[in-house]
Amino acid sequence: MRAPGRPMSRLTRRELIRRQVAAGGAAAALLGLGAEAPARAATAGGAPVVLTLFGLPTRLVGSTEITAAYVLLLVHDVLARPDWNTGTPVPRLAERWSRSADGRSYTVVLRPATFQDGRPVTADDVKFSYEFYLHPQYPLADEALLEIDGAQAYKQGRAPAVSGITVVDPRTVRFTLTRRYAFFVEGILGAEIMPKHAWTGVDMGRMLEHPYARRPVGAGPYRLTDWKQNDSMTFDAFPGYWNGRPAVDRAVVRWIPEPATLEAELRAGHVDAAVILPDDFPAFQRDQRVRPLRMTAEYCYWFGFNHKHPFFQDVRVRRALAQAVDRETMVRTLARGYGRTVNSIIPPQAPLYNASLTGHRYDPAGARDLLREAGFAPGPDGILQKDGRPFRVRYNFLSEKRYQDVGLVVQQYLRDVGVDITLGPLERGQFFGRFWQPANAPNIEMVGLSYYVLWPVEPLQASLEGAFLSTTQWARNLQYSNPEVDGLLREAAQAVDAGALKTIYYRLQEVLVNDVAWVVLYRPDELWALRRRIEPPPVHELAQLFDSVARWHVT
Amino acid sequence: MSERVLPGPAGASSGRRGRTGPRATPVRRLLRNPRTVAGALILGALGLSAVLAPILTPYAPDRADFLARLAPPGPGHLLGADHLGRDVLSRVLWASRTSLLIGVISAAVAVGLGVIVGGIAGYSGGWTDSVLMRCTDVMLAFPVFFIAVMFLALFGPSIAGLIVVLGGTSWPPSARLVRGEFLRLRQLDFIAAARALGASRLRIMARHLLPNVVAVVVISVTLRVGLAILAEASLSYLGLGVQPPTPSWGNIIADGRDYLLTAWWVSLVPGLFVLLSVLAFNLVGDGIRDAFDPKMQT
Amino acid sequence: MGWYIVRRLVHAVPILVGVTVVTFAVLAAAPGDPVLMMVAPEQQNTADLAALRAQLGLNKPLPVQYAVMMTNLVTGRLRSFRERRPVAEIIGGALGPTALLAGLALAAAAIVSAPVALVSALRPYSALDHVVTMFSLLGIALPSFWFALVLIFVFTDRLTWLPASGLRPEGVAGYSPALVWPYLVMPTIVLALSILPLLVRYARSALLETLHEEYVLVARAKGLTGARVLGRHVLRNSLVPVVTVLGLVIPGLLSGALVVESIFAIPGIGRLTVDGALARDYPVVMTTTVVGAALVIVSNLLTDVSYAFLDPRIRFD
């Protein structure tokens, strides 16, 4: 053991003071240096516009992150995409396209457009991009793209190229499908076009290590010029964009995790666009420095059941639980009124949303009746019982505050009708890694989650199939298998025209509500505020806001 | 904590085996110290209210009254209501059970482990000592919070997990302390006498050495509890503490942080409880240490 | 002295190896699959999970994985699971901000705590001492994130004097002090305040010891005035325990940095660790833990070395 405490012989007091002064002086110098630091360094063309997101993507190639989808809207463009409001196809990199008589072949003519490195967008680039997304080693598979003739064989490594994509001339591409497909524009024309020459020498097994993965080159309005992982991404305008030079020269997307910090920065002017908590939104509506923006969220909250569980097999029980929950009050309590109850996962603004569906009304008495019909009777402690077995189930969810709150409210309502649910939050890794897997399906009882539908960026068909088609993972997790639903989804893919599709989708939504595949709760609003100097065109969802950055009017 | 800096406060108590005679004075000193008494009273009040929570609370802690959302303190809700309309007072009292439990047990685990490791190392010396001290060094090298975060993020948060993590990461200082004490004590005559009389190693450690480090151990535990309570609060802020719906002071504070300026009571009340309990534990721990250290007799 | 440092560094190697083994064991035992974390739930039935797993080397037996990871770690070729970029690059970028913040906070806390602790120790149990002790205890018990949010409300929201996030203005490269200092004010205050109370308490205890040593009594008995006793004997000796306790609070700094980085959106090591663990990015977790452990070892070593430097008669075991 050391023995401190005896007088030091070497270090004199003078030396000591000298050291302390030196240290203090350095600190003072640091603090005294520099006058008022400017809030933003001015760049050519004015201060950059700073947007914030709830996270930043970790990768831009082969990514399934929502944040990547938003950011890629700035960098890339697609051949065509449905209009954000009406759903009618809007040509983008494609100037026009025509369909063959048998409906299986589409000839697409490209407009004269250039990539951000100056090279023109050609049919070769189109074919390359689609083959990239269909490559055996590309980590994701797109059901819509597999409708292209020869895509399946190429994906399985049995063919060297996709036979269904033909380069007719440098500005014309022909897509040949395996059969008539109702979602050609939404599902197939919506893939980002990448330059073939930028990907030279790529080893598809290690595509993320290629320089392109960190600095993608696209045909969109903005070029990614700086990327500080998990901190910020900087985008500079591409003057040669086919739709005209973007109005905003430089856009920065930042991630600030703490909501209070974010709101303070917005008020102080250090960021230009930020999401606002519902309780704080009224204050922002009154604040002269900012412009409130109330949009619809791109997800809805829902809870579901294991359809093979003895209790939940009976549709009366499922209906009872759906009726036991007061969704209107839920919106008022959890979202302070900023949201709307919905009966379908399809976004309300989509033309194919069935607005005539009434869904399940809040009716606790009716719920108790249904449960009684189903054979349940109140036990000694008030909890319903059937054959001596109490109605006590586990309700698992992702351990984030918003899902906890939904779960707590659902728990309270269900308790009022005699159903006792035990809340089981699961951390992300456990939830997606262990719990939410088909192999674990027998152990799932109830689950509460949200579902993103990024229409029109992604086709509705994919979202619906992903949730309810009996062969896809989510349906298997909940052991949901409804032949009528499967049949309608198959029919939809083959629908001859928009009218037929609408009929099929309307019927599908009706079936899903009556069968209570999920209890869809509500779709919150996406509340944002922008600094006054920013004036975006009218937008109603976040993806659209990002898509519109090039057209923001900034003073 | 101060273990590394101060020599064992039992400096004057070395060699004493019994609980008679000079031991009475430290207790009297304890009682004469107003701060220690205050701390003990606060702890008593906290403990009692935690135990009596089912009787004292006006509402069930998870009863949500949607109409009373974010109600300010008033007649219906003495200390206000949270964003789901749950009574803050009720939740905080129930949370006392969880937080105090985690604090006390993890501190006991930490110090217990420390006593075992340090005791064996200090008494055995030689190769055993070396190996055990290397292990202690490895644990000391881990930034404690990092491990806690990593462990909880990987295994998922739970009360048991929290106790394991908090207890399992803070034993090194106690180990070092106890080892130091044992090293010092084992040289003394009374130990040699016991060994000459044929006492086994275990018997010597248990009956002769351990009682002399009791004061040190008790101080360690009281001081660690405060740290454990604070750690749980910070981990809850990161989402890795006790999971709702089970209330803990930490997660009530975390719940209220979106409303820090609009509904400040939600975070403030549990924050005050954290403050009080940490304060009280520290006061008591300090008091015990001062009472047992004869040098503090000015 | 030189040999002592070398010996300590040599000792550090098995400790670091021990750290990697424990970390790897925890990672291996933890539930959650990194591959599943990287693929969105909606895509998991279509994604080629087996290929991804092979790409990341997760299909090999555990000891092989450990060996591969260690080799890559040491040669700097270890790549993050999520970004497929070398972890060295990722951490290198994050280390700067954390080091800057922690260094400033430590300096600030040391500068403030030294005189406070000294004054407190000179007059123990006086009114002043009680006030200091109370404030220290209050400071220890105060959650730092609450205090941070209050500061942000006052200085960013209401007064708009200071920015609340990041380390530098948009579009600026490099960290020139003139531009960076406003961003550091609040985070440094919060971080410094999180270790200050503990530092004051430790230093006060240590100083109390020093001041009561017999030599002080003897010096006084010899008739030396208070100031001279203080200056010549106490001040120098008091440095030793204060320097020791500085080393004790460094791990506390690292953990405080975690919370501060999250609130003030500073892209440092703290955030990287939490994100890495939550996303099961094993290489990132392993590297940050090793770096953290190395920092603790180095800070302990520096403390002990400066200890010896200040008091040359100290013997080492």
PDB file of C-alpha atoms in Angstrom, chain C residues 25-242:
ATOM      1  CA  ALA C  25     -19.337 -14.686 -24.151  1.00  0.00           C
ATOM      2  CA  VAL C  26     -22.036 -12.150 -23.366  1.00  0.00           C
ATOM      3  CA  LEU C  27     -22.625 -11.503 -27.074  1.00  0.00           C
ATOM      4  CA  ALA C  28     -22.813 -15.187 -27.857  1.00  0.00           C
ATOM      5  CA  ALA C  29     -25.243 -15.848 -25.060  1.00  0.00           C
ATOM      6  CA  ALA C  30     -27.476 -12.885 -25.745  1.00  0.00           C
ATOM      7  CA  PRO C  31     -30.752 -13.576 -27.488  1.00  0.00           C
ATOM      8  CA  GLY C  32     -31.372 -11.830 -30.741  1.00  0.00           C
ATOM      9  CA  ASP C  33     -29.933 -12.459 -34.129  1.00  0.00           C
ATOM     10  CA  PRO C  34     -27.875  -9.754 -35.862  1.00  0.00           C
ATOM     11  CA  VAL C  35     -29.040 -10.933 -39.256  1.00  0.00           C
ATOM     12  CA  LEU C  36     -32.688 -10.627 -38.311  1.00  0.00           C
ATOM     13  CA  MET C  37     -31.967  -7.192 -36.926  1.00  0.00           C
ATOM     14  CA  MET C  38     -30.680  -6.011 -40.259  1.00  0.00           C
ATOM     15  CA  VAL C  39     -33.663  -7.075 -42.283  1.00  0.00           C
ATOM     16  CA  ALA C  40     -37.001  -5.371 -41.790  1.00  0.00           C
ATOM     17  CA  PRO C  41     -39.643  -7.698 -40.390  1.00  0.00           C
ATOM     18  CA  GLU C  42     -41.785  -7.334 -43.502  1.00  0.00           C
ATOM     19  CA  GLN C  43     -38.947  -8.666 -45.627  1.00  0.00           C
ATOM     20  CA  GLN C  44     -37.778 -11.532 -43.524  1.00  0.00           C
ATOM     21  CA  ASN C  45     -39.454 -14.296 -45.451  1.00  0.00           C
ATOM     22  CA  THR C  46     -38.024 -13.150 -48.744  1.00  0.00           C
ATOM     23  CA  ALA C  47     -34.548 -12.133 -47.700  1.00  0.00           C
ATOM     24  CA  ASP C  48     -31.789 -14.643 -48.004  1.00  0.00           C
ATOM     25  CA  LEU C  49     -30.914 -14.940 -44.366  1.00  0.00           C
ATOM     26  CA  ALA C  50     -28.532 -17.861 -44.733  1.00  0.00           C
ATOM     27  CA  ALA C  51     -26.419 -15.959 -47.245  1.00  0.00           C
ATOM     28  CA  LEU C  52     -26.303 -12.925 -44.976  1.00  0.00           C
ATOM     29  CA  ARG C  53     -25.270 -15.088 -42.078  1.00  0.00           C
ATOM     30  CA  ALA C  54     -22.474 -16.649 -44.084  1.00  0.00           C
ATOM     31  CA  GLN C  55     -21.322 -13.228 -45.220  1.00  0.00           C
ATOM     32  CA  LEU C  56     -20.938 -12.162 -41.620  1.00  0.00           C
ATOM     33  CA  GLY C  57     -19.263 -15.378 -40.597  1.00  0.00           C
ATOM     34  CA  LEU C  58     -21.994 -16.226 -38.147  1.00  0.00           C
ATOM     35  CA  ASN C  59     -22.382 -19.782 -39.345  1.00  0.00           C
ATOM     36  CA  LYS C  60     -19.026 -20.880 -37.986  1.00  0.00           C
ATOM     37  CA  PRO C  61     -18.504 -22.424 -34.545  1.00  0.00           C
ATOM     38  CA  LEU C  62     -18.035 -19.971 -31.694  1.00  0.00           C
ATOM     39  CA  PRO C  63     -14.305 -20.395 -31.007  1.00  0.00           C
ATOM     40  CA  VAL C  64     -13.613 -19.853 -34.697  1.00  0.00           C
ATOM     41  CA  GLN C  65     -15.749 -16.741 -34.694  1.00  0.00           C
ATOM     42  CA  TYR C  66     -13.863 -15.449 -31.690  1.00  0.00           C
ATOM     43  CA  ALA C  67     -10.500 -16.095 -33.302  1.00  0.00           C
ATOM     44  CA  VAL C  68     -11.572 -14.442 -36.535  1.00  0.00           C
ATOM     45  CA  MET C  69     -12.981 -11.453 -34.721  1.00  0.00           C
ATOM     46  CA  MET C  70      -9.834 -11.002 -32.655  1.00  0.00           C
ATOM     47  CA  THR C  71      -7.584 -11.285 -35.666  1.00  0.00           C
ATOM     48  CA  ASN C  72      -9.635  -8.722 -37.525  1.00  0.00           C
ATOM     49  CA  LEU C  73      -9.772  -6.486 -34.493  1.00  0.00           C
ATOM     50  CA  VAL C  74      -6.034  -6.435 -34.085  1.00  0.00           C
ATOM     51  CA  THR C  75      -5.313  -5.924 -37.765  1.00  0.00           C
ATOM     52  CA  GLY C  76      -7.975  -3.242 -38.062  1.00  0.00           C
ATOM     53  CA  ARG C  77      -9.989  -5.194 -40.615  1.00  0.00           C
ATOM     54  CA  LEU C  78     -13.012  -5.702 -38.417  1.00  0.00           C
ATOM     55  CA  ARG C  79     -16.121  -4.495 -40.210  1.00  0.00           C
ATOM     56  CA  SER C  80     -19.416  -3.419 -38.708  1.00  0.00           C
ATOM     57  CA  PHE C  81     -22.303  -5.758 -39.436  1.00  0.00           C
ATOM     58  CA  ARG C  82     -24.702  -3.005 -40.336  1.00  0.00           C
ATOM     59  CA  GLU C  83     -22.512  -0.717 -42.382  1.00  0.00           C
ATOM     60  CA  ARG C  84     -19.827  -3.091 -43.645  1.00  0.00           C
ATOM     61  CA  ARG C  85     -17.295  -0.358 -42.967  1.00  0.00           C
ATOM     62  CA  PRO C  86     -14.172  -0.890 -40.867  1.00  0.00           C
ATOM     63  CA  VAL C  87     -15.059  -0.371 -37.233  1.00  0.00           C
ATOM     64  CA  ALA C  88     -11.792   1.493 -36.809  1.00  0.00           C
ATOM     65  CA  GLU C  89     -13.123   4.161 -39.133  1.00  0.00           C
ATOM     66  CA  ILE C  90     -16.443   4.347 -37.326  1.00  0.00           C
ATOM     67  CA  ILE C  91     -14.915   4.547 -33.877  1.00  0.00           C
ATOM     68  CA  GLY C  92     -12.187   6.902 -34.949  1.00  0.00           C
ATOM     69  CA  GLY C  93     -14.824   9.379 -35.958  1.00  0.00           C
ATOM     70  CA  ALA C  94     -16.701   8.977 -32.708  1.00  0.00           C
ATOM     71  CA  LEU C  95     -13.754   9.050 -30.358  1.00  0.00           C
ATOM     72  CA  GLY C  96     -12.902  12.663 -31.040  1.00  0.00           C
ATOM     73  CA  PRO C  97     -16.134  14.225 -29.799  1.00  0.00           C
ATOM     74  CA  THR C  98     -16.283  12.062 -26.694  1.00  0.00           C
ATOM     75  CA  ALA C  99     -12.649  12.733 -25.834  1.00  0.00           C
ATOM     76  CA  LEU C 100     -13.123  16.449 -26.314  1.00  0.00           C
ATOM     77  CA  LEU C 101     -16.215  16.552 -24.179  1.00  0.00           C
ATOM     78  CA  ALA C 102     -14.838  14.314 -21.442  1.00  0.00           C
ATOM     79  CA  GLY C 103     -11.540  16.138 -21.339  1.00  0.00           C
ATOM     80  CA  LEU C 104     -13.156  19.518 -20.980  1.00  0.00           C
ATOM     81  CA  ALA C 105     -15.593  18.269 -18.370  1.00  0.00           C
ATOM     82  CA  LEU C 106     -12.811  16.675 -16.353  1.00  0.00           C
ATOM     83  CA  ALA C 107     -10.742  19.821 -16.476  1.00  0.00           C
ATOM     84  CA  ALA C 108     -13.675  21.981 -15.491  1.00  0.00           C
ATOM     85  CA  ALA C 109     -14.650  19.687 -12.651  1.00  0.00           C
ATOM     86  CA  ALA C 110     -11.085  19.501 -11.384  1.00  0.00           C
ATOM     87  CA  ILE C 111     -10.644  23.248 -11.463  1.00  0.00           C
ATOM     88  CA  VAL C 112     -13.848  23.852  -9.562  1.00  0.00           C
ATOM     89  CA  SER C 113     -13.532  20.996  -7.099  1.00  0.00           C
ATOM     90  CA  ALA C 114      -9.989  21.674  -5.908  1.00  0.00           C
ATOM     91  CA  PRO C 115     -10.598  24.969  -4.122  1.00  0.00           C
ATOM     92  CA  VAL C 116     -14.042  23.893  -2.913  1.00  0.00           C
ATOM     93  CA  ALA C 117     -12.716  20.689  -1.400  1.00  0.00           C
ATOM     94  CA  LEU C 118      -9.767  22.492   0.141  1.00  0.00           C
ATOM     95  CA  VAL C 119     -11.877  25.137   1.798  1.00  0.00           C
ATOM     96  CA  SER C 120     -14.259  22.490   3.016  1.00  0.00           C
ATOM     97  CA  ALA C 121     -11.511  20.351   4.464  1.00  0.00           C
ATOM     98  CA  LEU C 122      -9.842  23.267   6.186  1.00  0.00           C
ATOM     99  CA  ARG C 123     -12.925  23.890   8.246  1.00  0.00           C
ATOM    100  CA  PRO C 124     -14.579  20.521   8.670  1.00  0.00           C
ATOM    101  CA  TYR C 125     -18.100  20.448  10.086  1.00  0.00           C
ATOM    102  CA  SER C 126     -18.384  24.215   9.880  1.00  0.00           C
ATOM    103  CA  ALA C 127     -21.420  25.815   8.315  1.00  0.00           C
ATOM    104  CA  LEU C 128     -19.598  26.194   5.017  1.00  0.00           C
ATOM    105  CA  ASP C 129     -18.571  22.566   5.065  1.00  0.00           C
ATOM    106  CA  HIS C 130     -22.132  21.491   5.694  1.00  0.00           C
ATOM    107  CA  VAL C 131     -23.368  23.554   2.795  1.00  0.00           C
ATOM    108  CA  VAL C 132     -20.743  22.051   0.518  1.00  0.00           C
ATOM    109  CA  THR C 133     -21.573  18.548   1.651  1.00  0.00           C
ATOM    110  CA  MET C 134     -25.283  19.111   1.157  1.00  0.00           C
ATOM    111  CA  PHE C 135     -24.729  20.441  -2.322  1.00  0.00           C
ATOM    112  CA  SER C 136     -22.503  17.507  -3.126  1.00  0.00           C
ATOM    113  CA  LEU C 137     -25.083  15.021  -1.978  1.00  0.00           C
ATOM    114  CA  LEU C 138     -27.785  16.847  -3.883  1.00  0.00           C
ATOM    115  CA  GLY C 139     -25.601  16.932  -6.941  1.00  0.00           C
ATOM    116  CA  ILE C 140     -24.939  13.220  -6.761  1.00  0.00           C
ATOM    117  CA  ALA C 141     -28.627  12.478  -6.508  1.00  0.00           C
ATOM    118  CA  LEU C 142     -29.716  14.792  -9.295  1.00  0.00           C
ATOM    119  CA  PRO C 143     -30.404  13.027 -12.593  1.00  0.00           C
ATOM    120  CA  SER C 144     -28.176  14.654 -15.169  1.00  0.00           C
ATOM    121  CA  PHE C 145     -30.660  14.343 -18.000  1.00  0.00           C
ATOM    122  CA  TRP C 146     -33.232  16.371 -16.099  1.00  0.00           C
ATOM    123  CA  PHE C 147     -30.723  19.108 -15.544  1.00  0.00           C
ATOM    124  CA  ALA C 148     -29.657  18.988 -19.197  1.00  0.00           C
ATOM    125  CA  LEU C 149     -33.212  19.443 -20.390  1.00  0.00           C
ATOM    126  CA  VAL C 150     -33.694  22.404 -18.086  1.00  0.00           C
ATOM    127  CA  LEU C 151     -30.533  24.037 -19.445  1.00  0.00           C
ATOM    128  CA  ILE C 152     -31.701  23.451 -22.994  1.00  0.00           C
ATOM    129  CA  PHE C 153     -35.047  24.998 -22.233  1.00  0.00           C
ATOM    130  CA  VAL C 154     -33.474  28.091 -20.768  1.00  0.00           C
ATOM    131  CA  PHE C 155     -30.547  28.685 -23.081  1.00  0.00           C
ATOM    132  CA  THR C 156     -31.777  27.386 -26.404  1.00  0.00           C
ATOM    133  CA  ASP C 157     -35.520  27.653 -26.307  1.00  0.00           C
ATOM    134  CA  ARG C 158     -36.080  30.819 -24.324  1.00  0.00           C
ATOM    135  CA  LEU C 159     -32.874  32.791 -24.716  1.00  0.00           C
ATOM    136  CA  THR C 160     -31.597  31.265 -27.987  1.00  0.00           C
ATOM    137  CA  TRP C 161     -28.066  31.915 -26.815  1.00  0.00           C
ATOM    138  CA  LEU C 162     -26.671  28.442 -27.313  1.00  0.00           C
ATOM    139  CA  PRO C 163     -27.264  25.558 -29.719  1.00  0.00           C
ATOM    140  CA  ALA C 164     -28.501  22.353 -28.143  1.00  0.00           C
ATOM    141  CA  SER C 165     -27.282  19.694 -30.529  1.00  0.00           C
ATOM    142  CA  GLY C 166     -24.266  18.641 -32.526  1.00  0.00           C
ATOM    143  CA  LEU C 167     -20.743  19.948 -32.301  1.00  0.00           C
ATOM    144  CA  ARG C 168     -20.421  22.397 -35.144  1.00  0.00           C
ATOM    145  CA  PRO C 169     -22.466  24.397 -37.610  1.00  0.00           C
ATOM    146  CA  GLU C 170     -23.727  22.823 -40.815  1.00  0.00           C
ATOM    147  CA  GLY C 171     -21.347  22.426 -43.666  1.00  0.00           C
ATOM    148  CA  VAL C 172     -18.238  23.052 -41.616  1.00  0.00           C
ATOM    149  CA  ALA C 173     -15.285  20.708 -41.774  1.00  0.00           C
ATOM    150  CA  GLY C 174     -12.848  20.312 -38.916  1.00  0.00           C
ATOM    151  CA  TYR C 175     -13.291  21.408 -35.342  1.00  0.00           C
ATOM    152  CA  SER C 176     -12.008  24.948 -35.066  1.00  0.00           C
ATOM    153  CA  PRO C 177     -12.414  26.211 -31.493  1.00  0.00           C
ATOM    154  CA  ALA C 178     -13.928  29.474 -32.596  1.00  0.00           C
ATOM    155  CA  LEU C 179     -16.896  27.719 -34.160  1.00  0.00           C
ATOM    156  CA  VAL C 180     -17.180  24.777 -31.822  1.00  0.00           C
ATOM    157  CA  TRP C 181     -17.199  26.382 -28.405  1.00  0.00           C
ATOM    158  CA  PRO C 182     -20.898  27.352 -28.185  1.00  0.00           C
ATOM    159  CA  TYR C 183     -21.854  23.725 -28.804  1.00  0.00           C
ATOM    160  CA  LEU C 184     -19.667  22.524 -25.975  1.00  0.00           C
ATOM    161  CA  VAL C 185     -20.880  24.830 -23.233  1.00  0.00           C
ATOM    162  CA  MET C 186     -23.999  23.026 -22.088  1.00  0.00           C
ATOM    163  CA  PRO C 187     -22.829  19.434 -22.554  1.00  0.00           C
ATOM    164  CA  THR C 188     -19.620  20.209 -20.676  1.00  0.00           C
ATOM    165  CA  ILE C 189     -21.488  21.823 -17.805  1.00  0.00           C
ATOM    166  CA  VAL C 190     -23.844  18.859 -17.497  1.00  0.00           C
ATOM    167  CA  LEU C 191     -21.058  16.297 -17.686  1.00  0.00           C
ATOM    168  CA  ALA C 192     -18.808  18.210 -15.310  1.00  0.00           C
ATOM    169  CA  LEU C 193     -21.645  18.592 -12.833  1.00  0.00           C
ATOM    170  CA  SER C 194     -22.283  14.887 -12.961  1.00  0.00           C
ATOM    171  CA  ILE C 195     -18.835  14.119 -11.574  1.00  0.00           C
ATOM    172  CA  LEU C 196     -18.229  17.285  -9.584  1.00  0.00           C
ATOM    173  CA  PRO C 197     -20.058  16.320  -6.408  1.00  0.00           C
ATOM    174  CA  LEU C 198     -18.327  12.984  -6.175  1.00  0.00           C
ATOM    175  CA  LEU C 199     -15.006  14.598  -6.903  1.00  0.00           C
ATOM    176  CA  VAL C 200     -15.550  17.166  -4.166  1.00  0.00           C
ATOM    177  CA  ARG C 201     -16.489  14.495  -1.667  1.00  0.00           C
ATOM    178  CA  TYR C 202     -13.528  12.280  -2.461  1.00  0.00           C
ATOM    179  CA  ALA C 203     -11.146  15.192  -2.465  1.00  0.00           C
ATOM    180  CA  ARG C 204     -12.518  16.490   0.800  1.00  0.00           C
ATOM    181  CA  SER C 205     -12.107  13.095   2.480  1.00  0.00           C
ATOM    182  CA  ALA C 206      -8.627  12.786   1.148  1.00  0.00           C
ATOM    183  CA  LEU C 207      -7.699  16.278   2.218  1.00  0.00           C
ATOM    184  CA  LEU C 208      -9.154  15.777   5.669  1.00  0.00           C
ATOM    185  CA  GLU C 209      -6.754  12.902   6.075  1.00  0.00           C
ATOM    186  CA  THR C 210      -3.809  14.974   5.009  1.00  0.00           C
ATOM    187  CA  LEU C 211      -4.676  17.892   7.167  1.00  0.00           C
ATOM    188  CA  HIS C 212      -4.847  15.804  10.280  1.00  0.00           C
ATOM    189  CA  GLU C 213      -1.548  14.175   9.852  1.00  0.00           C
ATOM    190  CA  GLU C 214       0.765  14.619  12.742  1.00  0.00           C
ATOM    191  CA  TYR C 215       3.260  16.587  10.799  1.00  0.00           C
ATOM    192  CA  VAL C 216       0.783  19.392  10.426  1.00  0.00           C
ATOM    193  CA  LEU C 217       0.221  19.460  14.153  1.00  0.00           C
ATOM    194  CA  VAL C 218       3.907  19.390  14.679  1.00  0.00           C
ATOM    195  CA  ALA C 219       4.459  22.193  12.215  1.00  0.00           C
ATOM    196  CA  ARG C 220       1.846  24.232  13.945  1.00  0.00           C
ATOM    197  CA  ALA C 221       3.357  23.431  17.272  1.00  0.00           C
ATOM    198  CA  LYS C 222       6.636  24.690  15.935  1.00  0.00           C
ATOM    199  CA  GLY C 223       4.971  28.039  15.475  1.00  0.00           C
ATOM    200  CA  LEU C 224       4.592  28.247  11.742  1.00  0.00           C
ATOM    201  CA  THR C 225       1.657  30.368  10.659  1.00  0.00           C
ATOM    202  CA  GLY C 226      -1.392  28.816   9.035  1.00  0.00           C
ATOM    203  CA  ALA C 227      -0.609  30.131   5.595  1.00  0.00           C
ATOM    204  CA  ARG C 228       2.877  28.792   5.547  1.00  0.00           C
ATOM    205  CA  VAL C 229       1.774  25.398   6.778  1.00  0.00           C
ATOM    206  CA  LEU C 230      -0.846  25.370   4.113  1.00  0.00           C
ATOM    207  CA  GLY C 231       1.352  26.489   1.316  1.00  0.00           C
ATOM    208  CA  ARG C 232       4.405  24.456   1.897  1.00  0.00           C
ATOM    209  CA  HIS C 233       3.076  21.202   3.239  1.00  0.00           C
ATOM    210  CA  VAL C 234      -0.572  20.781   2.659  1.00  0.00           C
ATOM    211  CA  LEU C 235      -1.064  22.003  -0.882  1.00  0.00           C
ATOM    212  CA  ARG C 236       1.510  19.733  -2.394  1.00  0.00           C
ATOM    213  CA  ASN C 237       0.404  16.721  -0.455  1.00  0.00           C
ATOM    214  CA  SER C 238      -3.225  17.381  -1.156  1.00  0.00           C
ATOM    215  CA  LEU C 239      -2.523  17.081  -4.842  1.00  0.00           C
ATOM    216  CA  VAL C 240      -1.761  13.431  -4.480  1.00  0.00           C
ATOM    217  CA  PRO C 241      -5.183  12.294  -3.307  1.00  0.00           C
ATOM    218  CA  VAL C 242      -6.971  14.713  -5.633  1.00  0.00           C
TER     219      VAL C 242
END
